[in-house]
Amino acid sequence: MYKTENEPADIIRTIFTQRREFILIGLTGQIGSGCSSARDILSADLSTFPEVYPSGQNKGFKNNAERDDYTIRRYAEAHWEPFVTIRVRDLLTSFILDNYHEFLEFLEQYNIVSNSDVAASQLDASLQQYCNQRSTERAKKHAVSLCSLEDDLSHERLIYGDALGDYSFDELLRQNGHVWTYNRASDVENLCARDYLFLVKVLPKISAKLAALLERYGREQENIYTQVFQDVGNIVRTYGKFTNTETTEQSPDAVYAIARRINRAIKIHRSANELLDKTHNHRCNLPIQSSEAPLHIVIDSIKNPFEASYLKDRYSAFYLFAISANEDLRRRRCESKRRSNMELLDYREHPSAAKKGLSEYLNSFNNENNNNQTTLEAELINHFDNIFRSSPKISKKVWLNAYREDTYVFSLQDVEGCIQIADVFINNSYAKEDMAKSLLRYAILMMHPGLVEPTPDERCMQIAQMAKLNSGCVSRQVGAVVCDSDAHILAVNWNSPSSLPGVECISCSKRNFGNLYKRVDTNAYSTYEFHDSKFRTWLTSKYSQRWAFDEYGEPMDDDLKEKLDGLPMVYCFKDFYNDMQHAKNQVHTRSQHAEERALEGCDQRITVGGTLYTTSNSCELCARKAVNFGISRIVYIEPYFGITESHVLGHPQISERVHVELFTGACQRAYIQMHTPVFPLKDELKLRGIEYFTSPSRNSNAKRNNNKAHKRRGGGYRK
């Protein structure tokens, strides 16, 4: 079989069509960071993105950034498809509809209506009215497209008649249950067109109706809409369903409850054409969208890292985008939307920060009221009541158990954890056009890897991300890179204990509590840890009755062995010491910070005007050292909850010269996948039929014929 002239081009088109066929982006970020704006940008057509033209002299580009923007825009003009939106808010509403009457009881506990009216009854009446109205409209317009709701249906086929059934409230609840009830995650045989249309049309409208009512009746209580949906999400992650019953038992499998429903929604979208095609209702004569048409989905927004990990494990096309903004801007945005209680919002989205805040509260409480101590549970409720005003009992129980049992990383919102595992970081601190350019860039690189090169910031931050993996810190790994003013790398380092030249560094991950307790492995522990009488007395009094260790420091308790499950029993000296002193002091850490170690490896004369890249924003001490080294930019990914920017870098003379910036770019897995070409661009163009020179076979034949002719004329072969 002979190859046709177009076969290589057809193959290459097939390969890249396959990459563009399905793209999945999850958004995460703090409230006020701009996830909703990012969703709106991705779901719009290309005309909403800024045009890119040469702006320099002689119709040239000013820099490589403009050249990259131009390349991205040209490719987008040929292949851009607006993203379909899956809103987690809508899926939380589906959990509410699963247990609607308990939700009404749950809602009554917020006290969100200023008079004696019950908000729940208002909601119930409003939703009933909504369904009755739609049912009436359908009766009047039964020959009009889909209950008058689907005028803007993204697919071209419109379904007539009874595609959604009766529009009663009971039917709506039954429909919701039908969509989410299935035997296997991949099973769509029990679904039909009405299920797809319920997901993409009806459920978002019900969710928006619920949100509007909460905002309306909660005007005197700030953030009530956000609080209600946050509480619902936390309850679902704890029990696997929405419930208002305190006797409900926690389910270990509940951590993936929301993720499974996201996955179900994805599969329904991917099967949309099949579902629409197999319905037995009357159809328009319009052609259905091809099943091979690209499907691009954006999920707004993911708030727990295990939900993101669930999707990463199942979809190679999934990337988590972290949308961030500087703190001042984020607060102004929240205040403009009447979200002024930022302490509340940040506590709810950052459980580790809430846990630390609780510890600080408990320490101050114990120090001031030593004779009037209460239980942890009571103190937690008192502390959070001052912040949250009032919450339903079931919500308080979820928070309480999450901290008491250290399960908050699974059951509560954890935006900080999501940001740590994000693939792409978008800084939304500037103009909307800048965010749009960034979103377009990385969406296109998902379609065609290697189309443009990494930015200097991406290149340096990727090295910092790789460097942090060398850290043996048992709390947080941090990497840092120092560059000069031309982005040449001067030093790379990570947080690690200090060590003498030629002496092996012993990280905290290699230190074992059993060894400490039994005084085993002498070289790994300090004289203080082994011999200080106060420290040893406190250690013995606190832990001797809990665990038993043999002479080698190995655990002897079967219960402890089962809990460890083969893991080393590492411990953090700083946490132990601060616990003993009832204090919070970073000076007692064993490790030097990554930024400190990186700067110490540099010549101070060549760091002036340079950049410090760090995976976690610098603390006060590291920022001060960066200023002394003449660093002009500090670029970071994870925020640091301290006073670095407002205090150390807050002086006018310093703030004008040192700029702190959130990182924008791809990191880790995304960096490699987005910047590794499927084919070298030169080879791809050749396979597509674009050749600048005569083919090698023709050159060879011509050379061979010329040599033969030369030989006949009495000459030798040409070399």
XYZ file of C-alpha atoms in Angstrom:
719
model
C 0.000 0.000 0.000
C 1.466 3.294 -1.054
C 1.215 6.361 1.081
C -0.738 9.265 -0.223
C 0.891 12.647 -0.376
C -1.446 13.994 2.368
C -1.161 11.107 4.783
C 1.474 12.654 7.119
C -0.543 15.885 7.318
C -3.705 13.928 8.071
C -1.950 12.009 10.826
C -0.544 15.134 12.460
C -3.953 16.804 12.327
C -5.502 13.757 13.983
C -2.925 13.826 16.777
C -3.535 17.457 17.655
C -7.291 17.154 17.196
C -7.161 14.435 19.826
C -5.377 16.791 22.224
C -7.922 19.548 21.596
C -10.920 17.241 21.862
C -11.180 17.285 25.659
C -9.698 19.839 28.069
C -10.558 20.126 31.739
C -9.605 23.109 33.912
C -10.373 23.406 37.613
C -10.242 26.824 39.273
C -9.251 27.456 42.872
C -8.502 30.548 44.900
C -9.498 32.624 47.883
C -12.728 34.564 47.942
C -12.140 37.797 46.058
C -9.210 36.446 44.050
C -11.153 36.270 40.783
C -12.224 32.670 40.115
C -15.578 33.856 38.795
C -13.870 36.316 36.454
C -11.569 33.565 35.170
C -14.592 31.326 34.583
C -16.354 34.055 32.594
C -13.246 34.675 30.477
C -12.758 31.004 29.622
C -16.434 30.499 28.780
C -16.492 33.451 26.338
C -15.689 33.484 22.651
C -12.379 34.751 21.340
C -13.679 38.245 20.614
C -13.594 39.011 24.347
C -9.829 38.479 24.512
C -7.539 41.446 23.826
C -6.186 41.782 20.311
C -2.440 41.461 19.889
C -0.571 43.512 17.315
C 3.040 44.588 16.897
C 3.479 47.847 18.793
C 7.154 48.670 18.328
C 8.927 50.678 15.702
C 8.614 49.532 12.109
C 5.657 47.347 13.033
C 7.799 45.175 15.260
C 7.402 43.786 18.744
C 8.811 45.406 21.854
C 9.806 42.166 23.556
C 9.434 38.387 23.604
C 6.283 38.581 25.706
C 4.507 40.381 22.867
C 5.826 37.849 20.359
C 4.475 34.999 22.485
C 1.085 36.703 22.844
C 0.910 37.069 19.075
C 1.750 33.385 18.503
C -0.847 32.277 21.039
C -3.501 34.540 19.539
C -2.917 33.231 16.003
C -3.323 29.635 17.154
C -6.409 30.522 19.200
C -8.049 32.119 16.157
C -7.890 28.729 14.455
C -8.856 26.472 17.359
C -10.520 28.320 20.267
C -13.699 26.818 21.701
C -15.485 28.483 24.648
C -15.435 26.427 27.834
C -18.544 24.834 29.310
C -18.972 25.704 32.980
C -19.572 23.297 35.852
C -20.192 25.285 39.021
C -19.553 23.514 42.300
C -22.223 25.778 43.793
C -24.788 24.079 41.544
C -23.601 20.643 42.639
C -23.895 21.673 46.297
C -27.444 22.744 45.470
C -28.064 19.225 44.152
C -27.030 17.851 47.573
C -29.500 20.290 49.144
C -32.289 19.055 46.854
C -31.442 15.483 47.881
C -32.492 16.391 51.414
C -34.460 19.552 50.913
C -36.709 19.488 53.962
C -33.760 19.034 56.329
C -32.155 21.990 54.590
C -35.142 24.154 55.476
C -34.685 23.233 59.142
C -30.958 23.872 58.782
C -31.562 27.313 57.276
C -33.827 28.422 60.102
C -30.897 28.266 62.535
C -29.005 31.135 60.851
C -31.477 33.784 61.990
C -31.063 35.692 58.745
C -34.439 37.457 58.705
C -34.714 40.610 60.831
C -38.384 40.091 61.674
C -40.151 36.974 62.891
C -40.540 35.501 59.432
C -38.708 32.268 58.799
C -36.310 32.403 55.900
C -36.858 28.745 55.131
C -40.556 29.218 54.507
C -39.760 32.144 52.223
C -37.358 29.972 50.270
C -39.827 27.128 50.050
C -42.589 29.406 48.785
C -40.270 31.084 46.288
C -39.041 27.817 44.772
C -42.574 26.469 44.584
C -43.619 29.633 42.783
C -40.685 29.244 40.414
C -41.708 25.700 39.490
C -45.354 26.636 39.095
C -44.399 29.496 36.812
C -42.269 27.228 34.626
C -44.984 24.612 34.512
C -47.477 27.256 33.357
C -45.077 28.512 30.713
C -44.546 24.980 29.452
C -48.306 24.409 29.199
C -48.654 27.610 27.212
C -45.661 26.970 24.991
C -45.550 23.183 24.711
C -44.704 23.538 21.042
C -41.935 25.990 21.795
C -38.426 24.956 22.653
C -37.944 23.175 25.961
C -40.195 24.909 28.436
C -38.923 28.273 27.214
C -35.741 27.713 29.194
C -33.417 26.551 26.430
C -33.249 29.464 24.041
C -29.499 29.568 24.408
C -28.824 25.834 24.496
C -25.172 25.333 23.657
C -25.896 22.317 21.484
C -27.728 22.936 18.256
C -30.524 20.466 18.805
C -33.500 21.688 20.820
C -35.863 19.226 22.389
C -39.616 19.837 22.288
C -42.466 18.574 24.404
C -42.052 16.855 27.749
C -38.297 16.577 27.842
C -38.226 17.744 31.446
C -41.499 16.208 32.542
C -43.916 17.994 34.813
C -42.514 21.149 36.306
C -43.750 20.541 39.803
C -41.493 20.835 42.806
C -41.818 17.136 43.612
C -40.818 16.294 40.055
C -37.806 18.573 40.336
C -36.646 16.700 43.452
C -37.180 13.337 41.738
C -35.306 14.525 38.679
C -32.347 15.614 40.803
C -32.170 12.235 42.474
C -32.328 10.452 39.129
C -29.364 12.385 37.714
C -27.017 11.470 40.568
C -28.145 7.885 41.244
C -26.119 5.332 39.311
C -24.385 1.981 39.783
C -21.052 2.790 38.167
C -19.268 6.070 37.651
C -19.085 5.422 33.918
C -22.688 4.321 33.551
C -24.881 6.687 31.527
C -27.334 4.110 30.244
C -29.938 5.164 32.777
C -29.781 8.790 31.654
C -31.539 10.650 28.881
C -31.816 14.141 27.398
C -33.884 15.489 30.266
C -31.048 14.631 32.691
C -28.533 16.569 30.645
C -30.879 19.532 30.320
C -31.637 19.439 34.042
C -27.910 19.641 34.763
C -27.070 22.466 32.349
C -30.263 24.526 32.556
C -32.566 23.843 35.479
C -30.125 23.155 38.314
C -28.112 26.387 37.732
C -31.363 28.376 37.779
C -32.450 26.785 41.049
C -28.987 27.433 42.502
C -29.083 31.077 41.416
C -32.586 31.411 42.901
C -31.351 30.030 46.203
C -28.316 32.350 46.203
C -30.485 35.395 45.454
C -32.860 34.581 48.298
C -30.025 34.121 50.762
C -28.525 37.452 49.727
C -31.939 39.118 49.990
C -32.820 37.826 53.422
C -29.334 37.964 54.803
C -28.560 41.638 54.293
C -28.176 42.278 58.017
C -25.848 39.296 58.361
C -22.848 39.654 56.106
C -21.638 36.804 53.911
C -24.642 34.607 54.720
C -24.802 33.197 51.181
C -21.109 32.276 51.318
C -21.425 30.840 54.834
C -24.404 28.649 53.971
C -22.740 27.086 50.942
C -19.436 26.671 52.798
C -21.273 24.888 55.612
C -23.129 22.662 53.143
C -19.851 21.725 51.442
C -18.168 20.890 54.762
C -21.130 18.763 55.844
C -21.100 16.840 52.553
C -17.336 16.201 52.837
C -17.927 14.876 56.360
C -21.022 12.706 55.912
C -21.153 12.086 52.157
C -24.527 13.845 51.911
C -26.281 16.899 53.236
C -27.862 16.332 56.633
C -29.097 18.389 59.572
C -29.066 15.459 61.973
C -26.350 15.493 64.629
C -26.566 11.734 65.094
C -25.315 11.096 61.554
C -22.115 9.055 61.523
C -19.088 10.364 59.683
C -18.171 8.457 56.531
C -14.467 7.931 55.601
C -15.507 7.841 51.947
C -17.216 11.242 52.187
C -14.029 13.163 51.314
C -14.714 12.359 47.638
C -18.485 12.965 47.678
C -18.298 16.339 45.889
C -15.529 15.107 43.580
C -17.686 12.170 42.472
C -20.549 14.483 41.648
C -18.182 16.715 39.662
C -17.015 13.613 37.809
C -20.624 12.628 37.133
C -21.352 16.073 35.678
C -18.253 15.780 33.449
C -19.425 12.418 32.106
C -22.916 13.769 31.417
C -21.408 16.639 29.427
C -19.196 14.228 27.484
C -22.268 12.101 26.690
C -24.500 15.073 25.829
C -24.819 14.332 22.151
C -25.599 10.685 22.789
C -28.210 11.625 25.398
C -29.846 14.179 23.126
C -29.779 11.808 20.197
C -31.429 8.851 21.913
C -34.377 10.759 23.377
C -37.784 9.747 22.035
C -39.212 13.232 22.218
C -39.952 15.388 19.219
C -36.865 16.907 17.670
C -36.013 19.887 15.606
C -34.718 19.425 12.122
C -31.496 21.130 13.119
C -28.328 19.038 12.816
C -26.907 17.822 16.110
C -23.419 18.931 17.013
C -20.821 16.375 16.014
C -19.842 13.974 18.774
C -16.233 14.640 17.759
C -16.534 18.366 18.467
C -14.146 19.616 21.167
C -15.431 19.729 24.722
C -13.667 22.171 27.030
C -14.870 22.318 30.637
C -14.010 24.756 33.428
C -14.930 23.866 37.023
C -15.686 26.798 39.328
C -14.373 26.306 41.912
C -12.486 23.585 43.756
C -11.938 24.206 47.470
C -10.419 20.985 48.783
C -7.150 19.454 47.524
C -8.513 15.897 47.591
C -11.199 16.901 45.098
C -8.462 18.163 42.779
C -6.392 14.999 43.320
C -9.439 12.860 42.520
C -9.798 14.546 39.124
C -6.034 14.504 38.440
C -5.986 10.744 38.985
C -8.801 10.239 36.455
C -8.111 12.776 33.732
C -4.734 13.412 32.160
C -6.326 16.470 30.559
C -7.120 18.046 33.955
C -5.148 21.039 35.189
C -5.761 23.000 38.377
C -5.489 26.778 37.920
C -4.878 28.834 41.082
C -6.237 32.379 40.758
C -4.649 34.816 43.208
C -4.561 38.542 43.913
C -2.564 40.645 46.315
C -4.154 40.955 49.724
C -5.109 44.634 49.602
C -6.846 44.238 46.258
C -8.630 41.082 47.352
C -9.949 42.792 50.457
C -11.199 45.780 48.464
C -13.045 43.450 46.104
C -14.669 41.635 48.998
C -15.657 44.869 50.704
C -17.267 46.089 47.481
C -19.502 42.991 47.619
C -20.297 43.467 51.326
C -17.829 40.774 52.346
C -16.118 42.833 55.003
C -15.549 40.136 57.605
C -12.351 38.824 56.058
C -11.258 37.081 59.249
C -14.294 34.856 59.010
C -13.819 34.143 55.324
C -10.106 33.381 55.630
C -10.628 31.100 58.607
C -13.225 29.139 56.695
C -11.001 28.712 53.623
C -7.735 28.063 55.490
C -8.266 25.447 58.202
C -4.564 25.353 59.108
C -4.684 29.098 59.803
C -7.879 28.592 61.808
C -6.177 25.855 63.792
C -3.265 28.185 64.567
C -5.692 30.954 65.470
C -7.437 28.589 67.818
C -4.119 27.647 69.443
C -3.267 31.300 69.981
C -6.692 31.881 71.500
C -6.332 28.890 73.818
C -2.886 29.975 74.960
C -4.035 33.514 75.747
C -7.131 32.150 77.428
C -5.136 29.768 79.605
C -2.580 32.414 80.539
C -5.198 34.934 81.593
C -7.671 32.563 83.195
C -5.681 29.730 84.693
C -8.289 29.150 87.333
C -11.202 29.074 84.932
C -10.254 26.686 82.175
C -12.921 24.977 80.099
C -12.855 22.071 77.696
C -11.411 22.391 74.241
C -14.861 21.953 72.771
C -16.370 24.806 74.756
C -13.445 27.118 74.042
C -13.660 26.355 70.319
C -17.335 27.162 70.255
C -16.798 30.375 72.204
C -13.988 31.449 69.927
C -15.845 30.713 66.707
C -19.113 32.119 67.999
C -17.416 35.481 68.345
C -16.361 35.250 64.731
C -19.269 33.429 63.116
C -22.064 34.992 65.184
C -24.338 31.990 64.862
C -24.214 28.747 62.933
C -26.383 25.617 62.839
C -25.546 22.902 65.361
C -24.539 20.431 62.699
C -22.111 22.961 61.208
C -20.500 23.589 64.590
C -20.214 19.852 65.108
C -18.386 19.458 61.791
C -15.893 22.181 62.701
C -15.458 20.836 66.216
C -14.784 17.254 65.171
C -12.524 18.355 62.333
C -10.145 20.051 64.789
C -10.527 17.611 67.628
C -9.754 14.626 65.388
C -7.368 16.478 63.017
C -9.539 15.649 60.014
C -9.926 19.260 58.891
C -7.708 18.686 55.829
C -10.322 16.224 54.537
C -13.667 17.660 55.582
C -13.259 21.454 55.424
C -12.450 23.904 52.692
C -8.686 24.163 52.260
C -7.798 26.697 49.595
C -4.228 26.885 50.840
C -3.852 23.140 50.205
C -5.353 23.531 46.718
C -2.897 26.292 45.837
C 0.014 24.106 46.932
C -0.879 21.405 44.383
C -1.984 23.737 41.577
C -0.523 23.290 38.095
C -0.890 26.836 36.768
C -0.847 30.097 38.729
C -2.607 33.228 37.517
C -1.960 36.619 39.139
C -5.173 38.638 39.005
C -3.724 41.770 40.600
C -3.666 43.851 37.447
C -5.971 44.618 34.524
C -8.546 42.072 33.403
C -6.828 41.953 30.008
C -3.649 40.660 31.641
C -5.504 37.772 33.268
C -7.256 37.028 29.974
C -3.895 36.812 28.173
C -2.541 34.439 30.824
C -5.608 32.190 30.727
C -5.505 32.059 26.928
C -1.786 31.258 26.937
C -2.092 28.188 29.169
C -5.317 26.939 27.633
C -3.615 26.983 24.216
C -0.494 25.271 25.595
C -2.772 22.468 26.777
C -3.860 22.074 23.153
C -0.432 22.485 21.565
C 2.518 21.969 23.959
C 5.726 23.772 23.142
C 4.084 26.442 21.030
C 5.954 29.093 23.043
C 8.895 28.818 25.419
C 8.678 29.175 29.210
C 8.954 32.687 30.574
C 11.996 33.554 32.735
C 9.699 33.522 35.787
C 8.410 30.048 34.878
C 11.917 28.709 34.323
C 13.213 29.968 37.666
C 10.117 29.023 39.676
C 10.187 25.511 38.210
C 13.716 25.116 39.557
C 12.558 26.419 42.948
C 9.696 23.884 42.884
C 12.127 21.072 42.138
C 14.529 22.321 44.812
C 11.903 22.188 47.560
C 11.620 18.429 47.116
C 15.120 18.151 48.606
C 13.854 19.519 51.905
C 13.428 17.090 54.779
C 11.088 19.430 56.659
C 8.117 17.500 58.069
C 5.863 20.601 57.978
C 6.394 22.520 54.747
C 8.965 22.131 51.989
C 10.157 25.415 50.473
C 12.498 26.056 47.555
C 14.205 29.308 46.540
C 16.165 30.621 43.553
C 18.179 33.853 43.376
C 18.749 35.480 39.969
C 20.575 38.572 38.818
C 18.909 41.393 36.900
C 19.155 39.405 33.635
C 17.437 36.292 35.087
C 20.720 34.357 35.299
C 20.532 31.909 38.191
C 22.995 32.658 40.987
C 21.922 30.207 43.695
C 19.377 27.477 44.428
C 18.462 26.135 47.867
C 15.763 24.737 50.162
C 14.856 24.834 53.843
C 17.167 22.563 55.767
C 19.048 22.430 59.114
C 22.469 24.047 59.247
C 25.486 21.784 59.040
C 29.262 22.129 59.005
C 31.142 21.652 55.722
C 31.742 17.965 55.160
C 29.264 16.984 57.893
C 26.115 15.135 56.818
C 22.921 17.129 57.351
C 20.295 15.316 59.414
C 16.857 16.548 58.426
C 13.774 16.335 60.633
C 12.362 13.577 58.413
C 15.220 11.354 59.629
C 14.577 11.994 63.331
C 12.266 9.622 65.175
C 10.261 10.294 68.320
C 10.996 6.815 69.649
C 14.734 7.444 69.264
C 14.374 10.732 71.125
C 12.366 9.178 73.926
C 14.786 6.249 74.421
C 17.941 8.351 73.716
C 18.892 6.313 70.637
C 20.861 7.623 67.586
C 22.906 10.144 69.542
C 24.273 12.092 66.566
C 20.797 13.058 65.383
C 19.751 14.935 68.539
C 21.035 17.865 70.534
C 22.373 17.862 74.077
C 19.299 19.851 75.075
C 16.911 17.214 73.690
C 18.681 14.350 75.447
C 19.699 15.922 78.764
C 17.744 19.078 79.648
C 15.829 18.118 82.791
C 12.830 20.396 82.184
C 12.382 19.220 78.598
C 12.762 15.540 79.520
C 10.335 15.884 82.433
C 7.749 17.509 80.219
C 8.309 14.893 77.485
C 7.936 12.025 79.958
C 4.895 13.442 81.694
C 3.113 14.061 78.420
C 3.914 10.899 76.499
C 5.093 8.111 78.837
C 1.556 6.928 79.481
C 0.567 6.946 75.816
C 3.196 4.855 74.066
C 5.851 2.289 74.857
C 9.154 1.870 73.001
C 11.849 -0.789 73.174
C 15.539 -0.073 73.737
C 15.991 0.684 70.015
C 13.215 3.249 69.979
C 10.810 0.976 68.116
C 7.129 1.172 69.118
C 5.832 -1.745 71.163
C 2.151 -0.816 71.244
C 0.079 -2.696 68.674
C -2.317 0.260 68.453
C 0.541 2.652 67.673
C 2.014 0.239 65.095
C -1.358 0.024 63.372
C -1.708 3.797 63.276
C 1.819 4.274 61.919
C 1.202 1.668 59.194
C 4.936 1.399 58.555
C 5.606 5.159 58.599
C 8.443 6.743 60.617
C 7.268 8.557 63.750
C 8.811 11.919 62.889
C 8.453 14.893 65.177
C 9.027 18.670 65.001
C 11.183 20.129 67.798
C 9.809 23.646 67.272
C 6.228 22.478 67.833
C 7.213 20.449 70.896
C 9.161 23.297 72.451
C 6.494 25.931 71.745
C 3.877 23.595 73.187
C 5.927 23.252 76.357
C 6.435 27.030 76.612
C 2.837 27.878 75.606
C 4.308 30.132 72.944
C 4.671 30.529 69.215
C 8.242 31.347 68.263
C 9.861 30.624 64.897
C 13.348 31.114 66.291
C 13.303 27.562 67.676
C 13.091 25.898 64.287
C 16.037 23.631 63.396
C 16.022 24.634 59.749
C 17.257 27.672 57.942
C 14.723 29.034 55.504
C 15.230 28.380 51.807
C 15.570 32.085 50.935
C 18.184 32.601 53.640
C 20.280 29.670 52.447
C 20.033 30.752 48.797
C 21.055 34.340 49.520
C 24.004 33.198 51.631
C 25.356 31.418 48.547
C 25.474 34.645 46.524
C 27.909 37.489 46.122
C 26.121 40.553 47.452
C 27.667 42.668 44.708
C 25.825 40.877 41.878
C 22.422 40.387 43.507
C 21.576 44.108 43.292
C 18.522 44.486 41.075
C 17.974 40.726 41.043
C 14.961 38.543 41.775
C 14.227 36.122 44.601
C 11.888 33.280 43.614
C 10.340 31.345 46.481
C 7.588 28.745 46.576
C 6.263 30.350 49.772
C 6.315 34.088 50.382
C 9.165 35.210 52.603
C 8.898 35.700 56.330
C 9.988 38.941 57.978
C 13.576 37.755 58.526
C 14.112 36.501 54.961
C 12.539 39.603 53.448
C 14.887 41.772 55.500
C 17.865 39.795 54.218
C 16.604 40.140 50.636
C 16.513 43.919 51.084
C 20.106 43.881 52.351
C 21.191 41.944 49.258
C 19.623 44.527 46.943
C 16.853 42.234 45.643
C 14.319 44.230 43.615
C 11.644 41.534 43.098
C 10.282 38.788 45.327
C 8.122 36.357 43.361
C 6.161 33.752 45.306
C 3.359 31.171 45.001
C 1.983 30.452 48.471
C 1.106 33.401 50.715
C 2.712 33.874 54.121
C 0.419 35.007 56.900
C 2.628 37.602 58.488
C 3.530 41.287 58.351
C 6.304 41.049 55.765
C 4.740 43.292 53.130
C 3.108 45.759 55.481
C 6.023 46.109 57.904
C 9.420 44.972 56.594
C 8.711 46.054 53.013
C 6.131 48.692 53.925
C 8.467 51.687 54.235
C 8.177 54.070 51.264
C 11.918 53.957 50.528
C 11.809 50.155 50.376
C 8.439 49.571 48.711
C 9.507 51.716 45.759
C 12.540 49.496 45.171
C 11.337 46.025 46.231
C 8.249 44.651 44.516
C 6.454 41.575 45.843
C 4.618 39.695 43.099
C 2.401 36.667 42.885
C 3.741 34.165 40.387
C 2.027 33.647 37.036
C 2.921 30.550 35.069
C 2.960 26.759 34.868
C 4.830 24.658 37.416
C 5.817 21.086 38.082
C 3.800 18.623 35.980
C 2.153 21.366 33.912
C 5.510 23.010 33.144
C 6.847 19.801 31.609
C 3.661 18.853 29.784
C 2.924 22.313 28.403
C 6.455 23.026 27.243
C 7.413 19.624 25.835
C 6.515 19.621 22.113
C 4.746 16.642 20.623
C 7.047 17.218 17.632
C 9.767 19.788 17.117
C 8.052 22.668 15.324
C 10.303 22.305 12.263
C 9.355 18.633 11.937
C 5.680 19.385 12.493
C 5.654 21.929 9.676
C 7.358 19.415 7.396
C 4.786 16.739 8.260
C 2.051 19.236 7.460
C 3.525 19.630 3.989
C 5.470 22.864 4.490
C 9.018 22.373 3.172
C 11.553 25.078 2.446
C 14.021 22.860 0.549
C 14.028 20.036 -1.954
C 13.359 16.679 -0.364
C 16.401 14.603 0.710
C 15.570 11.796 -1.731
C 15.690 14.200 -4.662
C 18.965 15.681 -3.494
C 20.476 12.200 -3.216
C 19.343 11.154 -6.688
C 20.630 14.366 -8.213
C 24.004 13.971 -6.516
C 24.256 10.349 -7.631
C 23.470 11.258 -11.276
C 25.992 14.089 -11.272
C 28.713 11.772 -9.947
C 28.002 9.231 -12.705
C 28.243 11.884 -15.391
C 31.501 13.186 -13.930
C 32.985 9.679 -13.937
C 32.081 9.213 -17.570
C 34.037 12.404 -18.236
C 37.067 10.817 -16.592
C 36.826 12.310 -13.124
C 36.442 10.611 -9.718
C 33.461 10.665 -7.427
C 32.651 13.974 -5.833
C 32.945 14.108 -2.115
